[in-house]
PDB file of C-alpha atoms and ligand atoms in Angstrom:
ATOM      1  CA  MET A 269      14.759  83.514  47.371  1.00  0.00           C
ATOM      2  CA  LEU A 270      11.951  84.429  44.861  1.00  0.00           C
ATOM      3  CA  MET A 271      10.572  86.189  48.071  1.00  0.00           C
ATOM      4  CA  ARG A 272      13.302  88.187  48.308  1.00  0.00           C
ATOM      5  CA  LEU A 273      13.812  89.726  45.537  1.00  0.00           C
ATOM      6  CA  GLN A 274       9.985  90.443  45.531  1.00  0.00           C
ATOM      7  CA  SER A 275      10.016  92.357  48.222  1.00  0.00           C
ATOM      8  CA  LYS A 276      12.995  93.708  47.883  1.00  0.00           C
ATOM      9  CA  ASN A 277      12.120  95.791  44.768  1.00  0.00           C
ATOM     10  CA  LYS A 278       8.177  95.684  45.039  1.00  0.00           C
ATOM     11  CA  SER A 279       8.235  99.163  44.851  1.00  0.00           C
ATOM     12  CA  SER A 280       9.601  99.926  41.898  1.00  0.00           C
ATOM     13  CA  THR A 281       9.678  96.815  39.523  1.00  0.00           C
ATOM     14  CA  SER A 282       7.255  93.972  38.620  1.00  0.00           C
ATOM     15  CA  LEU A 283       9.082  90.202  38.777  1.00  0.00           C
ATOM     16  CA  ASP A 284       8.414  89.749  35.598  1.00  0.00           C
ATOM     17  CA  ASP A 285      10.588  92.365  34.222  1.00  0.00           C
ATOM     18  CA  LEU A 286      13.505  91.833  36.793  1.00  0.00           C
ATOM     19  CA  LYS A 287      13.047  88.263  35.419  1.00  0.00           C
ATOM     20  CA  SER A 288      13.732  89.394  32.218  1.00  0.00           C
ATOM     21  CA  ARG A 289      16.619  91.050  32.990  1.00  0.00           C
ATOM     22  CA  LEU A 290      18.514  89.003  35.080  1.00  0.00           C
ATOM     23  CA  PRO A 291      20.867  86.509  33.086  1.00  0.00           C
ATOM     24  CA  LEU A 292      19.841  83.119  32.323  1.00  0.00           C
ATOM     25  CA  GLU A 293      21.269  80.726  35.150  1.00  0.00           C
ATOM     26  CA  ALA A 294      19.658  83.355  37.295  1.00  0.00           C
ATOM     27  CA  ASN A 295      16.112  82.373  35.895  1.00  0.00           C
ATOM     28  CA  LEU A 296      17.257  78.842  36.006  1.00  0.00           C
ATOM     29  CA  MET A 297      17.784  79.011  39.679  1.00  0.00           C
ATOM     30  CA  ILE A 298      14.563  80.826  40.335  1.00  0.00           C
ATOM     31  CA  LYS A 299      12.803  78.067  38.665  1.00  0.00           C
ATOM     32  CA  ARG A 300      14.760  75.683  40.622  1.00  0.00           C
ATOM     33  CA  SER A 301      13.661  77.391  43.670  1.00  0.00           C
ATOM     34  CA  SER A 302      10.028  77.279  43.225  1.00  0.00           C
ATOM     35  CA  THR A 303       9.794  73.883  42.762  1.00  0.00           C
ATOM     36  CA  ARG A 304      11.884  73.390  45.924  1.00  0.00           C
ATOM     37  CA  ASN A 305       9.164  75.678  47.255  1.00  0.00           C
ATOM     38  CA  LYS A 306       6.424  73.243  46.225  1.00  0.00           C
ATOM     39  CA  TRP A 307       8.229  70.450  47.447  1.00  0.00           C
ATOM     40  CA  SER A 308       8.470  72.111  50.789  1.00  0.00           C
ATOM     41  CA  ASN A 309       4.939  73.038  50.952  1.00  0.00           C
ATOM     42  CA  HIS A 310       4.306  69.443  50.034  1.00  0.00           C
ATOM     43  CA  LEU A 311       6.257  68.503  52.560  1.00  0.00           C
ATOM     44  CA  LYS A 312       4.655  70.782  55.052  1.00  0.00           C
ATOM     45  CA  GLY A 313       1.227  69.891  53.513  1.00  0.00           C
ATOM     46  CA  ALA A 314       2.495  65.726  54.482  1.00  0.00           C
ATOM     47  CA  ALA A 315       3.930  66.693  57.728  1.00  0.00           C
ATOM     48  CA  SER A 316       0.661  67.837  58.761  1.00  0.00           C
ATOM     49  CA  GLU A 317      -0.876  65.059  57.208  1.00  0.00           C
ATOM     50  CA  ALA A 318       1.475  62.679  59.779  1.00  0.00           C
ATOM     51  CA  ARG A 319       0.833  65.271  63.079  1.00  0.00           C
ATOM     52  CA  LYS A 320      -3.378  65.048  62.389  1.00  0.00           C
ATOM     53  CA  ASN A 321      -2.912  60.991  62.093  1.00  0.00           C
ATOM     54  CA  ILE A 322      -0.811  60.877  65.487  1.00  0.00           C
ATOM     55  CA  ARG A 323      -3.778  62.855  66.730  1.00  0.00           C
ATOM     56  CA  VAL A 324      -6.202  60.620  65.799  1.00  0.00           C
ATOM     57  CA  TYR A 325      -4.066  57.039  66.431  1.00  0.00           C
ATOM     58  CA  SER A 326      -3.652  59.487  69.971  1.00  0.00           C
ATOM     59  CA  LEU A 327      -6.989  58.833  70.261  1.00  0.00           C
ATOM     60  CA  TYR A 328      -7.816  56.133  69.528  1.00  0.00           C
ATOM     61  CA  ARG A 329      -5.516  54.863  72.144  1.00  0.00           C
ATOM     62  CA  SER A 330      -6.757  57.010  74.774  1.00  0.00           C
ATOM     63  CA  ALA A 331     -10.373  56.017  74.006  1.00  0.00           C
ATOM     64  CA  MET A 332     -10.755  53.763  76.695  1.00  0.00           C
ATOM     65  CA  ALA A 333     -12.638  49.810  76.820  1.00  0.00           C
ATOM     66  CA  THR A 334     -12.944  47.888  79.983  1.00  0.00           C
ATOM     67  CA  SER A 335     -12.112  44.398  80.226  1.00  0.00           C
ATOM     68  CA  ARG A 336     -13.665  42.595  82.822  1.00  0.00           C
ATOM     69  CA  ILE A 337     -12.482  39.144  84.126  1.00  0.00           C
ATOM     70  CA  GLU A 338     -14.459  36.247  85.576  1.00  0.00           C
ATOM     71  CA  ALA A 339     -12.337  33.410  86.578  1.00  0.00           C
ATOM     72  CA  TRP A 340     -13.277  29.876  87.337  1.00  0.00           C
ATOM     73  CA  PRO A 341     -12.181  29.603  90.773  1.00  0.00           C
ATOM     74  CA  GLY A 342     -11.201  25.131  90.615  1.00  0.00           C
ATOM     75  CA  SER A 343      -8.888  26.029  87.636  1.00  0.00           C
ATOM     76  CA  TYR A 344      -7.062  28.693  90.097  1.00  0.00           C
ATOM     77  CA  CYS A 345      -6.820  25.964  92.465  1.00  0.00           C
ATOM     78  CA  ASP A 346      -5.664  23.203  89.936  1.00  0.00           C
ATOM     79  CA  THR A 347      -2.375  24.292  89.335  1.00  0.00           C
ATOM     80  CA  LYS A 348       1.644  23.454  90.750  1.00  0.00           C
ATOM     81  CA  LYS A 349       0.527  26.677  93.136  1.00  0.00           C
ATOM     82  CA  SER A 350      -2.600  25.420  94.505  1.00  0.00           C
ATOM     83  CA  CYS A 351      -4.408  27.461  96.354  1.00  0.00           C
ATOM     84  CA  CYS A 352      -5.972  28.713  99.883  1.00  0.00           C
ATOM     85  CA  TYR A 353      -9.760  29.268 100.806  1.00  0.00           C
ATOM     86  CA  PRO A 354     -10.343  32.819 101.758  1.00  0.00           C
ATOM     87  CA  THR A 355     -10.938  32.972 105.629  1.00  0.00           C
ATOM     88  CA  THR A 356     -14.509  33.457 105.367  1.00  0.00           C
ATOM     89  CA  GLY A 357     -14.724  30.307 103.710  1.00  0.00           C
ATOM     90  CA  LYS A 358     -14.491  27.931 100.479  1.00  0.00           C
ATOM     91  CA  PRO A 359     -16.307  30.535  97.497  1.00  0.00           C
ATOM     92  CA  PRO A 360     -18.987  29.358  95.922  1.00  0.00           C
ATOM     93  CA  SER A 361     -18.626  26.908  93.088  1.00  0.00           C
ATOM     94  CA  ASP A 362     -19.656  29.367  90.370  1.00  0.00           C
ATOM     95  CA  PHE A 363     -16.812  32.168  88.330  1.00  0.00           C
ATOM     96  CA  GLY A 364     -15.504  34.723  90.308  1.00  0.00           C
ATOM     97  CA  ILE A 365     -14.785  38.648  89.483  1.00  0.00           C
ATOM     98  CA  HIS A 366     -11.179  38.733  88.797  1.00  0.00           C
ATOM     99  CA  GLY A 367     -11.269  42.650  87.762  1.00  0.00           C
ATOM    100  CA  LEU A 368     -12.767  45.322  85.840  1.00  0.00           C
ATOM    101  CA  TRP A 369      -9.873  47.060  83.871  1.00  0.00           C
ATOM    102  CA  PRO A 370      -9.837  49.834  81.810  1.00  0.00           C
ATOM    103  CA  ASN A 371      -7.865  49.172  78.598  1.00  0.00           C
ATOM    104  CA  TYR A 372      -6.567  50.996  76.015  1.00  0.00           C
ATOM    105  CA  LYS A 373      -8.363  50.693  72.616  1.00  0.00           C
ATOM    106  CA  ASP A 374      -4.812  49.563  71.381  1.00  0.00           C
ATOM    107  CA  GLY A 375      -4.757  46.519  73.922  1.00  0.00           C
ATOM    108  CA  SER A 376      -2.917  48.149  75.958  1.00  0.00           C
ATOM    109  CA  TYR A 377      -3.621  49.464  80.261  1.00  0.00           C
ATOM    110  CA  PRO A 378      -2.393  52.287  81.832  1.00  0.00           C
ATOM    111  CA  SER A 379      -1.697  51.213  85.859  1.00  0.00           C
ATOM    112  CA  ASN A 380      -1.202  52.569  89.387  1.00  0.00           C
ATOM    113  CA  CYS A 381      -2.814  55.484  87.766  1.00  0.00           C
ATOM    114  CA  ASP A 382      -3.565  57.500  91.560  1.00  0.00           C
ATOM    115  CA  PRO A 383      -1.515  56.722  94.810  1.00  0.00           C
ATOM    116  CA  ASN A 384      -3.458  59.482  96.251  1.00  0.00           C
ATOM    117  CA  ASN A 385      -6.592  57.614  95.504  1.00  0.00           C
ATOM    118  CA  SER A 386      -5.685  54.198  97.828  1.00  0.00           C
ATOM    119  CA  TYR A 387      -8.282  51.380  98.730  1.00  0.00           C
ATOM    120  CA  ASP A 388     -10.495  52.708 101.158  1.00  0.00           C
ATOM    121  CA  GLN A 389     -12.754  50.146 102.543  1.00  0.00           C
ATOM    122  CA  SER A 390     -14.999  52.109 104.665  1.00  0.00           C
ATOM    123  CA  LYS A 391     -15.899  53.117 100.991  1.00  0.00           C
ATOM    124  CA  ILE A 392     -17.918  49.961 100.010  1.00  0.00           C
ATOM    125  CA  SER A 393     -18.707  48.723 103.446  1.00  0.00           C
ATOM    126  CA  ASP A 394     -22.295  47.589 101.794  1.00  0.00           C
ATOM    127  CA  LEU A 395     -20.612  45.974  98.981  1.00  0.00           C
ATOM    128  CA  ILE A 396     -18.004  43.821 101.378  1.00  0.00           C
ATOM    129  CA  SER A 397     -20.647  40.680 102.002  1.00  0.00           C
ATOM    130  CA  ARG A 398     -21.303  40.905  97.977  1.00  0.00           C
ATOM    131  CA  MET A 399     -17.474  40.999  97.649  1.00  0.00           C
ATOM    132  CA  GLN A 400     -17.315  38.255  99.397  1.00  0.00           C
ATOM    133  CA  GLN A 401     -18.852  36.127  97.524  1.00  0.00           C
ATOM    134  CA  ASP A 402     -18.378  36.960  93.914  1.00  0.00           C
ATOM    135  CA  TRP A 403     -15.031  38.460  94.307  1.00  0.00           C
ATOM    136  CA  ALA A 404     -13.381  35.626  96.443  1.00  0.00           C
ATOM    137  CA  THR A 405      -9.586  35.436  96.526  1.00  0.00           C
ATOM    138  CA  LEU A 406      -7.811  31.990  96.395  1.00  0.00           C
ATOM    139  CA  ALA A 407      -4.655  33.729  96.862  1.00  0.00           C
ATOM    140  CA  CYS A 408      -2.355  32.163  99.552  1.00  0.00           C
ATOM    141  CA  PRO A 409      -1.834  32.617 102.331  1.00  0.00           C
ATOM    142  CA  SER A 410      -5.437  32.769 103.528  1.00  0.00           C
ATOM    143  CA  ASN A 411      -7.107  35.996 103.849  1.00  0.00           C
ATOM    144  CA  SER A 412     -10.464  38.041 103.927  1.00  0.00           C
ATOM    145  CA  GLY A 413     -10.076  39.478 100.315  1.00  0.00           C
ATOM    146  CA  SER A 414      -9.378  42.703 101.368  1.00  0.00           C
ATOM    147  CA  THR A 415      -5.347  42.391  99.230  1.00  0.00           C
ATOM    148  CA  PHE A 416      -6.773  41.601  96.567  1.00  0.00           C
ATOM    149  CA  TRP A 417      -9.653  43.994  96.207  1.00  0.00           C
ATOM    150  CA  SER A 418      -7.251  46.833  96.827  1.00  0.00           C
ATOM    151  CA  HIS A 419      -4.416  45.334  94.269  1.00  0.00           C
ATOM    152  CA  GLU A 420      -7.822  45.731  91.837  1.00  0.00           C
ATOM    153  CA  TRP A 421      -8.558  48.936  92.953  1.00  0.00           C
ATOM    154  CA  ASP A 422      -4.995  50.668  93.093  1.00  0.00           C
ATOM    155  CA  LYS A 423      -3.906  49.072  90.168  1.00  0.00           C
ATOM    156  CA  HIS A 424      -6.596  49.297  87.658  1.00  0.00           C
ATOM    157  CA  GLY A 425     -10.075  50.937  89.125  1.00  0.00           C
ATOM    158  CA  THR A 426      -8.155  54.369  89.568  1.00  0.00           C
ATOM    159  CA  CYS A 427      -7.269  54.258  86.168  1.00  0.00           C
ATOM    160  CA  SER A 428     -10.859  55.136  86.001  1.00  0.00           C
ATOM    161  CA  GLU A 429     -11.763  57.226  88.580  1.00  0.00           C
ATOM    162  CA  SER A 430     -12.970  60.091  86.700  1.00  0.00           C
ATOM    163  CA  VAL A 431     -15.681  58.005  85.656  1.00  0.00           C
ATOM    164  CA  LEU A 432     -16.191  55.332  88.213  1.00  0.00           C
ATOM    165  CA  ASP A 433     -15.182  56.192  91.819  1.00  0.00           C
ATOM    166  CA  GLN A 434     -13.964  53.437  94.251  1.00  0.00           C
ATOM    167  CA  HIS A 435     -18.038  52.516  95.110  1.00  0.00           C
ATOM    168  CA  SER A 436     -19.030  52.781  91.690  1.00  0.00           C
ATOM    169  CA  TYR A 437     -15.905  50.930  90.433  1.00  0.00           C
ATOM    170  CA  PHE A 438     -16.903  47.456  92.668  1.00  0.00           C
ATOM    171  CA  ARG A 439     -20.710  48.287  92.471  1.00  0.00           C
ATOM    172  CA  ALA A 440     -20.161  48.138  88.650  1.00  0.00           C
ATOM    173  CA  ALA A 441     -18.071  44.608  88.990  1.00  0.00           C
ATOM    174  CA  LEU A 442     -20.729  42.866  91.093  1.00  0.00           C
ATOM    175  CA  ASN A 443     -23.457  43.957  88.742  1.00  0.00           C
ATOM    176  CA  LEU A 444     -22.289  42.919  85.777  1.00  0.00           C
ATOM    177  CA  LYS A 445     -21.888  39.650  87.716  1.00  0.00           C
ATOM    178  CA  SER A 446     -25.109  39.831  88.601  1.00  0.00           C
ATOM    179  CA  LYS A 447     -26.155  40.253  85.154  1.00  0.00           C
ATOM    180  CA  ILE A 448     -24.453  37.302  83.351  1.00  0.00           C
ATOM    181  CA  ASP A 449     -24.325  34.461  84.510  1.00  0.00           C
ATOM    182  CA  LEU A 450     -21.557  32.449  82.555  1.00  0.00           C
ATOM    183  CA  LEU A 451     -21.662  29.642  84.968  1.00  0.00           C
ATOM    184  CA  GLN A 452     -25.746  29.004  83.827  1.00  0.00           C
ATOM    185  CA  ILE A 453     -25.005  30.100  80.162  1.00  0.00           C
ATOM    186  CA  LEU A 454     -22.522  27.195  80.258  1.00  0.00           C
ATOM    187  CA  GLN A 455     -24.373  25.015  82.635  1.00  0.00           C
ATOM    188  CA  SER A 456     -27.444  25.402  79.700  1.00  0.00           C
ATOM    189  CA  ALA A 457     -25.055  24.183  77.183  1.00  0.00           C
ATOM    190  CA  GLY A 458     -24.549  20.920  78.680  1.00  0.00           C
ATOM    191  CA  ILE A 459     -20.610  22.647  79.510  1.00  0.00           C
ATOM    192  CA  ASN A 460     -20.077  21.553  83.366  1.00  0.00           C
ATOM    193  CA  PRO A 461     -17.802  21.700  85.667  1.00  0.00           C
ATOM    194  CA  ASP A 462     -17.166  17.971  85.675  1.00  0.00           C
ATOM    195  CA  GLY A 463     -13.718  18.012  84.782  1.00  0.00           C
ATOM    196  CA  GLY A 464     -14.756  16.520  81.134  1.00  0.00           C
ATOM    197  CA  PHE A 465     -13.213  18.411  78.078  1.00  0.00           C
ATOM    198  CA  TYR A 466     -14.997  20.605  76.030  1.00  0.00           C
ATOM    199  CA  SER A 467     -14.833  22.165  72.528  1.00  0.00           C
ATOM    200  CA  LEU A 468     -12.893  25.812  73.190  1.00  0.00           C
ATOM    201  CA  SER A 469     -15.277  26.596  69.638  1.00  0.00           C
ATOM    202  CA  SER A 470     -17.991  25.001  71.789  1.00  0.00           C
ATOM    203  CA  ILE A 471     -17.329  27.177  74.556  1.00  0.00           C
ATOM    204  CA  LYS A 472     -17.088  30.250  73.046  1.00  0.00           C
ATOM    205  CA  SER A 473     -20.060  30.103  70.745  1.00  0.00           C
ATOM    206  CA  THR A 474     -22.601  29.363  73.645  1.00  0.00           C
ATOM    207  CA  ILE A 475     -21.346  32.438  75.203  1.00  0.00           C
ATOM    208  CA  SER A 476     -21.337  34.817  72.149  1.00  0.00           C
ATOM    209  CA  ASN A 477     -24.618  33.264  71.548  1.00  0.00           C
ATOM    210  CA  ALA A 478     -25.750  34.517  74.870  1.00  0.00           C
ATOM    211  CA  ILE A 479     -24.589  38.119  75.080  1.00  0.00           C
ATOM    212  CA  GLY A 480     -24.210  39.034  71.592  1.00  0.00           C
ATOM    213  CA  TYR A 481     -20.158  39.537  72.114  1.00  0.00           C
ATOM    214  CA  THR A 482     -17.442  37.804  71.577  1.00  0.00           C
ATOM    215  CA  PRO A 483     -15.681  36.737  74.956  1.00  0.00           C
ATOM    216  CA  TYR A 484     -11.562  35.583  75.114  1.00  0.00           C
ATOM    217  CA  ILE A 485     -11.266  32.245  76.634  1.00  0.00           C
ATOM    218  CA  GLU A 486      -7.922  32.333  78.932  1.00  0.00           C
ATOM    219  CA  CYS A 487      -6.460  28.971  79.800  1.00  0.00           C
ATOM    220  CA  ASN A 488      -3.798  27.778  82.231  1.00  0.00           C
ATOM    221  CA  VAL A 489      -2.668  24.148  83.020  1.00  0.00           C
ATOM    222  CA  ASP A 490      -3.373  22.018  85.476  1.00  0.00           C
ATOM    223  CA  GLU A 491      -0.414  19.697  87.050  1.00  0.00           C
ATOM    224  CA  ASP A 492      -0.762  16.816  84.484  1.00  0.00           C
ATOM    225  CA  GLY A 493      -0.306  19.666  81.961  1.00  0.00           C
ATOM    226  CA  ASN A 494      -3.603  20.089  80.494  1.00  0.00           C
ATOM    227  CA  SER A 495      -4.803  22.826  79.182  1.00  0.00           C
ATOM    228  CA  GLN A 496      -8.109  24.065  81.390  1.00  0.00           C
ATOM    229  CA  LEU A 497     -10.997  26.837  81.341  1.00  0.00           C
ATOM    230  CA  TYR A 498      -9.162  29.582  83.837  1.00  0.00           C
ATOM    231  CA  GLN A 499     -10.924  33.128  82.824  1.00  0.00           C
ATOM    232  CA  ILE A 500     -13.330  34.533  80.728  1.00  0.00           C
ATOM    233  CA  TYR A 501     -13.381  37.855  79.360  1.00  0.00           C
ATOM    234  CA  VAL A 502     -15.994  40.214  77.863  1.00  0.00           C
ATOM    235  CA  CYS A 503     -15.920  44.024  77.041  1.00  0.00           C
ATOM    236  CA  VAL A 504     -17.601  46.617  78.818  1.00  0.00           C
ATOM    237  CA  ASP A 505     -18.016  50.276  77.837  1.00  0.00           C
ATOM    238  CA  SER A 506     -16.213  53.148  80.026  1.00  0.00           C
ATOM    239  CA  SER A 507     -19.083  53.210  82.238  1.00  0.00           C
ATOM    240  CA  GLY A 508     -19.211  50.047  83.419  1.00  0.00           C
ATOM    241  CA  SER A 509     -22.117  49.028  82.778  1.00  0.00           C
ATOM    242  CA  ASN A 510     -22.809  48.250  78.824  1.00  0.00           C
ATOM    243  CA  LEU A 511     -21.114  45.623  77.193  1.00  0.00           C
ATOM    244  CA  ILE A 512     -19.409  46.164  73.567  1.00  0.00           C
ATOM    245  CA  GLU A 513     -16.959  43.830  71.210  1.00  0.00           C
ATOM    246  CA  CYS A 514     -13.651  44.264  72.463  1.00  0.00           C
ATOM    247  CA  PRO A 515     -11.386  46.355  70.752  1.00  0.00           C
ATOM    248  CA  VAL A 516      -8.715  43.920  70.542  1.00  0.00           C
ATOM    249  CA  PHE A 517      -7.626  40.468  72.216  1.00  0.00           C
ATOM    250  CA  PRO A 518      -5.097  39.411  74.989  1.00  0.00           C
ATOM    251  CA  ARG A 519      -2.738  36.837  73.248  1.00  0.00           C
ATOM    252  CA  GLY A 520      -2.943  33.259  74.509  1.00  0.00           C
ATOM    253  CA  LYS A 521      -3.414  30.291  73.548  1.00  0.00           C
ATOM    254  CA  CYS A 522      -5.829  27.015  74.713  1.00  0.00           C
ATOM    255  CA  GLY A 523      -6.201  24.073  73.643  1.00  0.00           C
ATOM    256  CA  SER A 524      -8.720  22.631  70.806  1.00  0.00           C
ATOM    257  CA  SER A 525     -10.503  20.656  73.575  1.00  0.00           C
ATOM    258  CA  ILE A 526     -10.170  21.999  77.402  1.00  0.00           C
ATOM    259  CA  GLU A 527     -11.027  20.677  80.568  1.00  0.00           C
ATOM    260  CA  PHE A 528     -13.460  22.285  82.930  1.00  0.00           C
ATOM    261  CA  PRO A 529     -12.594  20.786  85.908  1.00  0.00           C
ATOM    262  CA  SER A 530     -15.030  21.232  88.928  1.00  0.00           C
ATOM    263  CA  PHE A 531     -14.865  23.111  92.274  1.00  0.00           C
TER     264      PHE A 531
HETATM  265  P1  5GP B1263      -3.857  41.518  88.493  1.00  0.00           P
HETATM  266  O1  5GP B1263      -3.839  40.271  87.423  1.00  0.00           O
HETATM  267  O2  5GP B1263      -4.873  41.826  88.680  1.00  0.00           O
HETATM  268  O3  5GP B1263      -2.986  42.882  88.025  1.00  0.00           O
HETATM  269  O4  5GP B1263      -3.446  40.996  89.665  1.00  0.00           O
HETATM  270  C1  5GP B1263      -3.801  40.351  90.212  1.00  0.00           C
HETATM  271  C2  5GP B1263      -3.119  40.203  91.601  1.00  0.00           C
HETATM  272  O5  5GP B1263      -3.915  39.621  93.186  1.00  0.00           O
HETATM  273  C3  5GP B1263      -1.526  39.333  92.327  1.00  0.00           C
HETATM  274  O6  5GP B1263      -0.506  39.880  92.771  1.00  0.00           O
HETATM  275  C4  5GP B1263      -2.733  38.157  92.989  1.00  0.00           C
HETATM  276  O7  5GP B1263      -1.595  37.209  93.603  1.00  0.00           O
HETATM  277  C5  5GP B1263      -3.238  38.806  93.744  1.00  0.00           C
HETATM  278  N1  5GP B1263      -4.346  37.635  94.144  1.00  0.00           N
HETATM  279  C6  5GP B1263      -4.699  37.972  95.234  1.00  0.00           C
HETATM  280  N2  5GP B1263      -5.744  36.606  95.021  1.00  0.00           N
HETATM  281  C7  5GP B1263      -6.005  36.290  93.945  1.00  0.00           C
HETATM  282  C8  5GP B1263      -6.884  35.735  92.858  1.00  0.00           C
HETATM  283  O8  5GP B1263      -8.381  35.271  93.688  1.00  0.00           O
HETATM  284  N3  5GP B1263      -7.062  35.287  91.494  1.00  0.00           N
HETATM  285  C9  5GP B1263      -6.535  36.415  91.358  1.00  0.00           C
HETATM  286  N4  5GP B1263      -6.085  36.160  89.639  1.00  0.00           N
HETATM  287  N5  5GP B1263      -4.974  37.060  92.058  1.00  0.00           N
HETATM  288  C10 5GP B1263      -5.104  37.501  92.751  1.00  0.00           C
END
């Protein structure tokens, strides 16, 4: 209202002149309106602040970290479901790669990001013998591993394809496995896959002392209902090569003392 009065009379009369000629009620209305404008500006400011925060949140959410998961084959097999060895033979008694999963920093993750870039084994033929050793499948029925690798690429790998193409994705996972020998780290602290029980805190601290970052330990349950060491998660940056502190950890529960079954 104040603005309308100003623009209508701008050429001949000043605003104060005009106000002085108005009845008291009209001036009160102008005052209320001006207070409302202040509030409206305040609200506009708050809205813009909120929009800014949403942008910051989206940036935060879209910034990627990558979880790298290794599984203990003994714990995959030692369940009610059991397991099948791959057609290429029993995998080594060592942690095997499960996958490299791009994650948002809030813990959620994208999946199946590009149906036009399906798994193509001819792009990684030079890596297959390493994959058979370090990324063996234990799912039934027995197969060579390509079903597992193709699932990992299609579901997870395609979501970081702008940084890691198929060859770089599988190579990054294999190189991390060579760089961080989780079994050796645990064994050098007397934590062996011998069917014994070890404290969860000693497993965690042994790994974090060795690699400098906190791992996440996932447990599953064996046929007798014992909590056992199943998977170990560490986080890497989006290039897939440098360890970082995990922005968040998955939810899950292990016992305070967990079994490390043999394989
Ligand atoms: P993800 O947890 O990566 O989203 O899904 C794993 C998928 O790969 C499941 O469908 C599972 O049946 C299949 N798979 C095939 N071989 C293996 C294996 O050795 N370990 C695990 N964890 N999953 C496997």
